[in-house]
CSV table of C-alpha atoms in Angstrom, one decimal:
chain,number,residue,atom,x,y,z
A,1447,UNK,CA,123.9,65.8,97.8
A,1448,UNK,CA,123.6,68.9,99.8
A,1449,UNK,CA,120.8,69.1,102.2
A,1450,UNK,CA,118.5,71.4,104.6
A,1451,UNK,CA,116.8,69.4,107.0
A,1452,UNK,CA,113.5,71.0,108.6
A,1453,UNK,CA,112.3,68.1,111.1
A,1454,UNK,CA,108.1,68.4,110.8
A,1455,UNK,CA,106.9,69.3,107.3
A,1456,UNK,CA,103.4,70.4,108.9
A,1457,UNK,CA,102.3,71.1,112.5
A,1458,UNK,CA,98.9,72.0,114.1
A,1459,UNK,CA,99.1,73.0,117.3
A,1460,UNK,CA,96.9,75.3,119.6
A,1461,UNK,CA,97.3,78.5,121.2
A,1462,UNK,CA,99.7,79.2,123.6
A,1463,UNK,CA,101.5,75.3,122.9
A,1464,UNK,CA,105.2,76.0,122.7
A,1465,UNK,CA,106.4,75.3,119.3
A,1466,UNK,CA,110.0,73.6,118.5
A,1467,UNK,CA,110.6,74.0,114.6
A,1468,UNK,CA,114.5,72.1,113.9
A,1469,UNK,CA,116.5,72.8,111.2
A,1470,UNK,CA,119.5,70.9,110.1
A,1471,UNK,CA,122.2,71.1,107.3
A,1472,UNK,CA,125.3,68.9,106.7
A,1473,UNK,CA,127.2,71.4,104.4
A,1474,UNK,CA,129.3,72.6,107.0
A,1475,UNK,CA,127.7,76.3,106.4
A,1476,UNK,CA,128.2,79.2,109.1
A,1477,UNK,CA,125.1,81.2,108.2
A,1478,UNK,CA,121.5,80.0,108.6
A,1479,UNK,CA,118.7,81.9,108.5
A,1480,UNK,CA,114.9,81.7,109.5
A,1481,UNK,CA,111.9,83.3,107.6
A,1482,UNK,CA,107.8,83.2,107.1
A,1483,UNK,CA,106.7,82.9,103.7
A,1484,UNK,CA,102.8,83.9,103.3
A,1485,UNK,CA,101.1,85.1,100.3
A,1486,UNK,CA,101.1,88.4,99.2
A,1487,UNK,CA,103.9,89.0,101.7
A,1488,UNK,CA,106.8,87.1,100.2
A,1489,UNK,CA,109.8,85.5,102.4
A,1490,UNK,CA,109.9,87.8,105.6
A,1491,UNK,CA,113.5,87.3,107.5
A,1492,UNK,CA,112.7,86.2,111.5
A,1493,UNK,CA,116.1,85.7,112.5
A,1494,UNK,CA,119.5,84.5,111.3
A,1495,UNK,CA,122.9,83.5,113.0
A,1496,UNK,CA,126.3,84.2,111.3
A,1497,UNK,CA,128.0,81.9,113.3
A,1498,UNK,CA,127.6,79.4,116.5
A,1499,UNK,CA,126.0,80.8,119.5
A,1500,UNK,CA,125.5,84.2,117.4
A,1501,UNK,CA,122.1,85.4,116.4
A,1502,UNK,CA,120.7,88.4,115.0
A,1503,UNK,CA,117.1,89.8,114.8
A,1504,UNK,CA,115.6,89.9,111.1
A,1505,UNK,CA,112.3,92.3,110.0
A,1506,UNK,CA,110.0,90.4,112.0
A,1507,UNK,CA,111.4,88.5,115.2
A,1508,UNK,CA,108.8,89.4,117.7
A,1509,UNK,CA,107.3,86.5,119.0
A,1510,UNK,CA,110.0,84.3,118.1
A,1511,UNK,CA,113.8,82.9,119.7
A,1512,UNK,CA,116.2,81.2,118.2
A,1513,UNK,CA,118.7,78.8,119.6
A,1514,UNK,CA,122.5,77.9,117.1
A,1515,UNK,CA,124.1,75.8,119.9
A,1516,UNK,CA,125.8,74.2,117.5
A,1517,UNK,CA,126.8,74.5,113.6
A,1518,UNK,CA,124.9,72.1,112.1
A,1519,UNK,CA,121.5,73.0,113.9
A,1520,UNK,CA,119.1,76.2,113.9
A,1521,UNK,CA,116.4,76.3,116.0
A,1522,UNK,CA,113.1,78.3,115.6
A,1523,UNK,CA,110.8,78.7,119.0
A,1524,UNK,CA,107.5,80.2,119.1
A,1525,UNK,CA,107.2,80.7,122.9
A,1526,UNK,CA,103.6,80.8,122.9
A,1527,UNK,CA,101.3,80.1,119.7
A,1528,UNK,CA,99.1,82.4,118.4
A,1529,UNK,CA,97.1,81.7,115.3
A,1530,UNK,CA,98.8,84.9,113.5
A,1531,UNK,CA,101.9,82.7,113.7
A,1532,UNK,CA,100.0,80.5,110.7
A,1533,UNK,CA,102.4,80.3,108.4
A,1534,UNK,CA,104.8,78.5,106.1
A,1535,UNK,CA,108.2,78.5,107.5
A,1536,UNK,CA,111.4,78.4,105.6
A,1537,UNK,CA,114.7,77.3,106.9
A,1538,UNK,CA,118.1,78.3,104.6
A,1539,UNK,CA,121.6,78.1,105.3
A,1540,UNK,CA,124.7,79.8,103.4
A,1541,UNK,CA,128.5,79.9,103.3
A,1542,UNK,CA,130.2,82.6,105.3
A,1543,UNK,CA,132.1,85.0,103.1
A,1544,UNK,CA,129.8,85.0,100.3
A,1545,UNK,CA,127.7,87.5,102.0
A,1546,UNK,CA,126.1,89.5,98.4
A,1547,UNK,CA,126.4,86.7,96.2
A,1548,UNK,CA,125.7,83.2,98.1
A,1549,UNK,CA,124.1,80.9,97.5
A,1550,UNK,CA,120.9,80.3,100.1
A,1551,UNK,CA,120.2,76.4,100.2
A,1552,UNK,CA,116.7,75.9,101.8
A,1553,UNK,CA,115.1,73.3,103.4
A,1554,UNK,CA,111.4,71.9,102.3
A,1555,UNK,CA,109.4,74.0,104.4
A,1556,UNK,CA,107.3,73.5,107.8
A,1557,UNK,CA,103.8,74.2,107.7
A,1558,UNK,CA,102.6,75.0,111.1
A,1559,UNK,CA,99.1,75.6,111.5
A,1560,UNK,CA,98.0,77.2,115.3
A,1561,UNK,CA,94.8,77.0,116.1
B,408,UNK,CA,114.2,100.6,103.9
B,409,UNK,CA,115.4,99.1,100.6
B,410,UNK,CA,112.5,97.1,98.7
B,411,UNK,CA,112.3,95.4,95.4
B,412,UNK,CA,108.8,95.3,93.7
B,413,UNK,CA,108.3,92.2,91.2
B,414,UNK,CA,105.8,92.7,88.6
B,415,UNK,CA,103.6,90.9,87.6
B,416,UNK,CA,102.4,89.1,90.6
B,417,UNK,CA,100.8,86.3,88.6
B,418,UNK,CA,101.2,85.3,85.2
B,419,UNK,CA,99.3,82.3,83.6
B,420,UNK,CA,100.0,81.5,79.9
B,421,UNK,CA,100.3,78.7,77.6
B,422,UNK,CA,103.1,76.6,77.2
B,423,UNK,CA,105.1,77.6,74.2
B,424,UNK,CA,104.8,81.5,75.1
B,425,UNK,CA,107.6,83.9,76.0
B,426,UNK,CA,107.0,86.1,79.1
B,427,UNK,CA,109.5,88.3,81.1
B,428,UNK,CA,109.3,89.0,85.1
B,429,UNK,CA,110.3,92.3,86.3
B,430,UNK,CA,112.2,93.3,89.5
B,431,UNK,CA,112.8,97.0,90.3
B,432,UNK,CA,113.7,98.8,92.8
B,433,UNK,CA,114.7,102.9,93.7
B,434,UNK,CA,118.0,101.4,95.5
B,435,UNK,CA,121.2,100.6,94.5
B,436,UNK,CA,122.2,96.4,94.9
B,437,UNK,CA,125.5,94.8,95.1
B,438,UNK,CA,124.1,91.6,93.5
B,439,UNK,CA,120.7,90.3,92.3
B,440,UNK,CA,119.7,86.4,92.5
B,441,UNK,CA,116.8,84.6,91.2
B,442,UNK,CA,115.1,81.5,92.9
B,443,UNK,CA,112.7,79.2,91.4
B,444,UNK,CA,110.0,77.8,94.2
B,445,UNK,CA,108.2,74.8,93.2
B,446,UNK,CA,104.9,73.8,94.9
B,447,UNK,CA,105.9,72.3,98.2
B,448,UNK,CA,109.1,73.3,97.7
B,449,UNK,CA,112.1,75.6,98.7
B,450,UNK,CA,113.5,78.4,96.5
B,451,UNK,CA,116.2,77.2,94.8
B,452,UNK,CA,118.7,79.5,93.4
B,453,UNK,CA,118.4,79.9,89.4
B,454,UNK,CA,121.3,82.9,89.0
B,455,UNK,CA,124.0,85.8,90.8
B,456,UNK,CA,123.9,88.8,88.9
B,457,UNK,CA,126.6,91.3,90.6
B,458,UNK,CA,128.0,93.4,87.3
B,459,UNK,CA,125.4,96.5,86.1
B,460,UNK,CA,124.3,95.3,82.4
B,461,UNK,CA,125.4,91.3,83.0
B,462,UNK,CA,123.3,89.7,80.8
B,463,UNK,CA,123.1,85.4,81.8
B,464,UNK,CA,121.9,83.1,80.1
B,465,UNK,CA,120.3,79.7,81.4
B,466,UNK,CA,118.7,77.5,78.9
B,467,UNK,CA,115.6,79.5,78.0
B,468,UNK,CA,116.0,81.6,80.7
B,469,UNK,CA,117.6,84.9,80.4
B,470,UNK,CA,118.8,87.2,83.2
B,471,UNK,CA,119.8,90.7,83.3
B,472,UNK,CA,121.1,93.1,85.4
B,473,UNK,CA,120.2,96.9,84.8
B,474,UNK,CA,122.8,99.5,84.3
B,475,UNK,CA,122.3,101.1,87.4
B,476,UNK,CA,122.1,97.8,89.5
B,477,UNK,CA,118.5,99.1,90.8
B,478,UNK,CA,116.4,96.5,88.5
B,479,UNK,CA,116.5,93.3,86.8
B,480,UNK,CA,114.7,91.1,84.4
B,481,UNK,CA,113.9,87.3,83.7
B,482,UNK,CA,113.1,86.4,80.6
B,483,UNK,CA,111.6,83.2,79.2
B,484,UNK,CA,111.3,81.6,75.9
B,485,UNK,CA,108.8,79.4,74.9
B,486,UNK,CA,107.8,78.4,78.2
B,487,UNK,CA,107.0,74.5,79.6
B,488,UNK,CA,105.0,73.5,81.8
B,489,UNK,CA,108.3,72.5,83.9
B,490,UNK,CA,108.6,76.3,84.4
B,491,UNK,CA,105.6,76.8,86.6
B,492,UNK,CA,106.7,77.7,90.2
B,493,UNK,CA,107.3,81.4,92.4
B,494,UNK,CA,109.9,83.3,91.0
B,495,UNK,CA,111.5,85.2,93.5
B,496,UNK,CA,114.1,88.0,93.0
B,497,UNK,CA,116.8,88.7,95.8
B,498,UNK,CA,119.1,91.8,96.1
B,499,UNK,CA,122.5,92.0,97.9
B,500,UNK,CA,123.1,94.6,100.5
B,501,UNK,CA,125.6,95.3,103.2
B,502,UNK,CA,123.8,95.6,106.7
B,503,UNK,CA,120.4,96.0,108.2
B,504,UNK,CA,117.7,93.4,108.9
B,505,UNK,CA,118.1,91.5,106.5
B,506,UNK,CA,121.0,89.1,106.5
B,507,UNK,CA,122.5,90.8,103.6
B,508,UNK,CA,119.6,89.7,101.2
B,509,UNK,CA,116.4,91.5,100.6
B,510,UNK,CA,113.6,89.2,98.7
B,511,UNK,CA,110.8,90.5,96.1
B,512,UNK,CA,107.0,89.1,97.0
B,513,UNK,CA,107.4,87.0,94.2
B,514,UNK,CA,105.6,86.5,90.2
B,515,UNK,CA,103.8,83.2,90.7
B,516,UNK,CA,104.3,81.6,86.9
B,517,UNK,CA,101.3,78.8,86.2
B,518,UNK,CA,102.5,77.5,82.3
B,519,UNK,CA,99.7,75.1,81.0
B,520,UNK,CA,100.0,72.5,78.5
């Protein structure tokens, strides 16, 4: 069965902590992809990596880095906290070459609430 | 900036009722997908649309593409309970910001028994 991984279904943490939010899928898939999903606002794209070691910005990456050090694995770092970074945090990944009409497998969610 | 605009935002009926979601947008799309969210959930993808007028069908659900490729419709019959979730509509594009895929906000379905 095919799976994306997010390591912490929820998270409090405080402002200005440093926030590590894993993401791991074992369908050997070159894209994954990053976004904030909070109501009324809909899924909102952060970042997204085509590839190892490549990353691109999304709509909304301010406050936010990413680290794809390997295939399997996509990182999401909040630097430093801030309660506007409340939010429910979606993890997908996708098959390279399929770019209009992949499929986007997505993990559980992470909750991460920054008080 | 290419967006897509789902109406309605929230739709509560009884189970056994029809209702259709709506998706539009003033921009052209190479392909349209639909995801199902379920409480606690991740979207999971429901449909690919990519050919103006492609009409899919899944079940009770029925999918369809507009002419144009600039909208697109779910429709569902006598709804269960099962269907309640966020529907969330996806359109294809080349470039920009958004990893190929720009998402709707989302009609969040509530079906009671």
């Amino acid at each position: 069965d095919v799976k994306v991984t997010q390591s912490s279904r929820y998270l409090v943490k405080r402002t200005g902590e440093k926030v590590f939010l894993e993401c791991v899928q074992d369908m050997d898939h070159e894209n994954m992809f990053w976004y904030r999903q909070d109501p009324g606002l809909g899924l909102r794209l952060i970042y997204f990596s085509y590839d190892v070691k490549m990353k691109e910005k999304g709509d909304i990456p301010e406050g936010y880095s990413v680290s794809r050090e390997k295939k399997e694995r996509f990182s999401l770092i909040l630097e430093s906290a801030s309660t506007n970074q409340t939010s429910m945090y979606l993890c997908a990944s996708r098959q390279q070459g399929n770019l209009l009409t992949g499929e986007l497998f997505f993990g559980e969610g992470s909750r991460l609430t920054v008080l | 900036t290419q967006l897509l605009e789902q109406s309605p935002q929230f739709l509560s009926i009884q189970e056994g009722e029809n209702l259709t979601v709506y998706c539009n947008s003033s921009s052209v799309f190479s392909s349209l997908q639909w995801y199902r969210q379920e409480p606690g959930e991740g979207p999971v993808l429901l449909v690919t649309v990519v050919t103006g007028g492609e009409v899919k069908k899944l079940k009770r659900l029925t999918f369809q593409f507009g002419d144009a490729r600039k909208d697109s419709s779910l429709h569902i019959t006598a709804a269960q309970p099962g269907d309640t979730g966020l529907y969330l509509c996806a359109g294809g594009t080349y470039g920009g910001s958004q990893g190929n895929l720009i998402f709707g906000k989302g009609t969040k379905l509530s079906v009671k028994p």
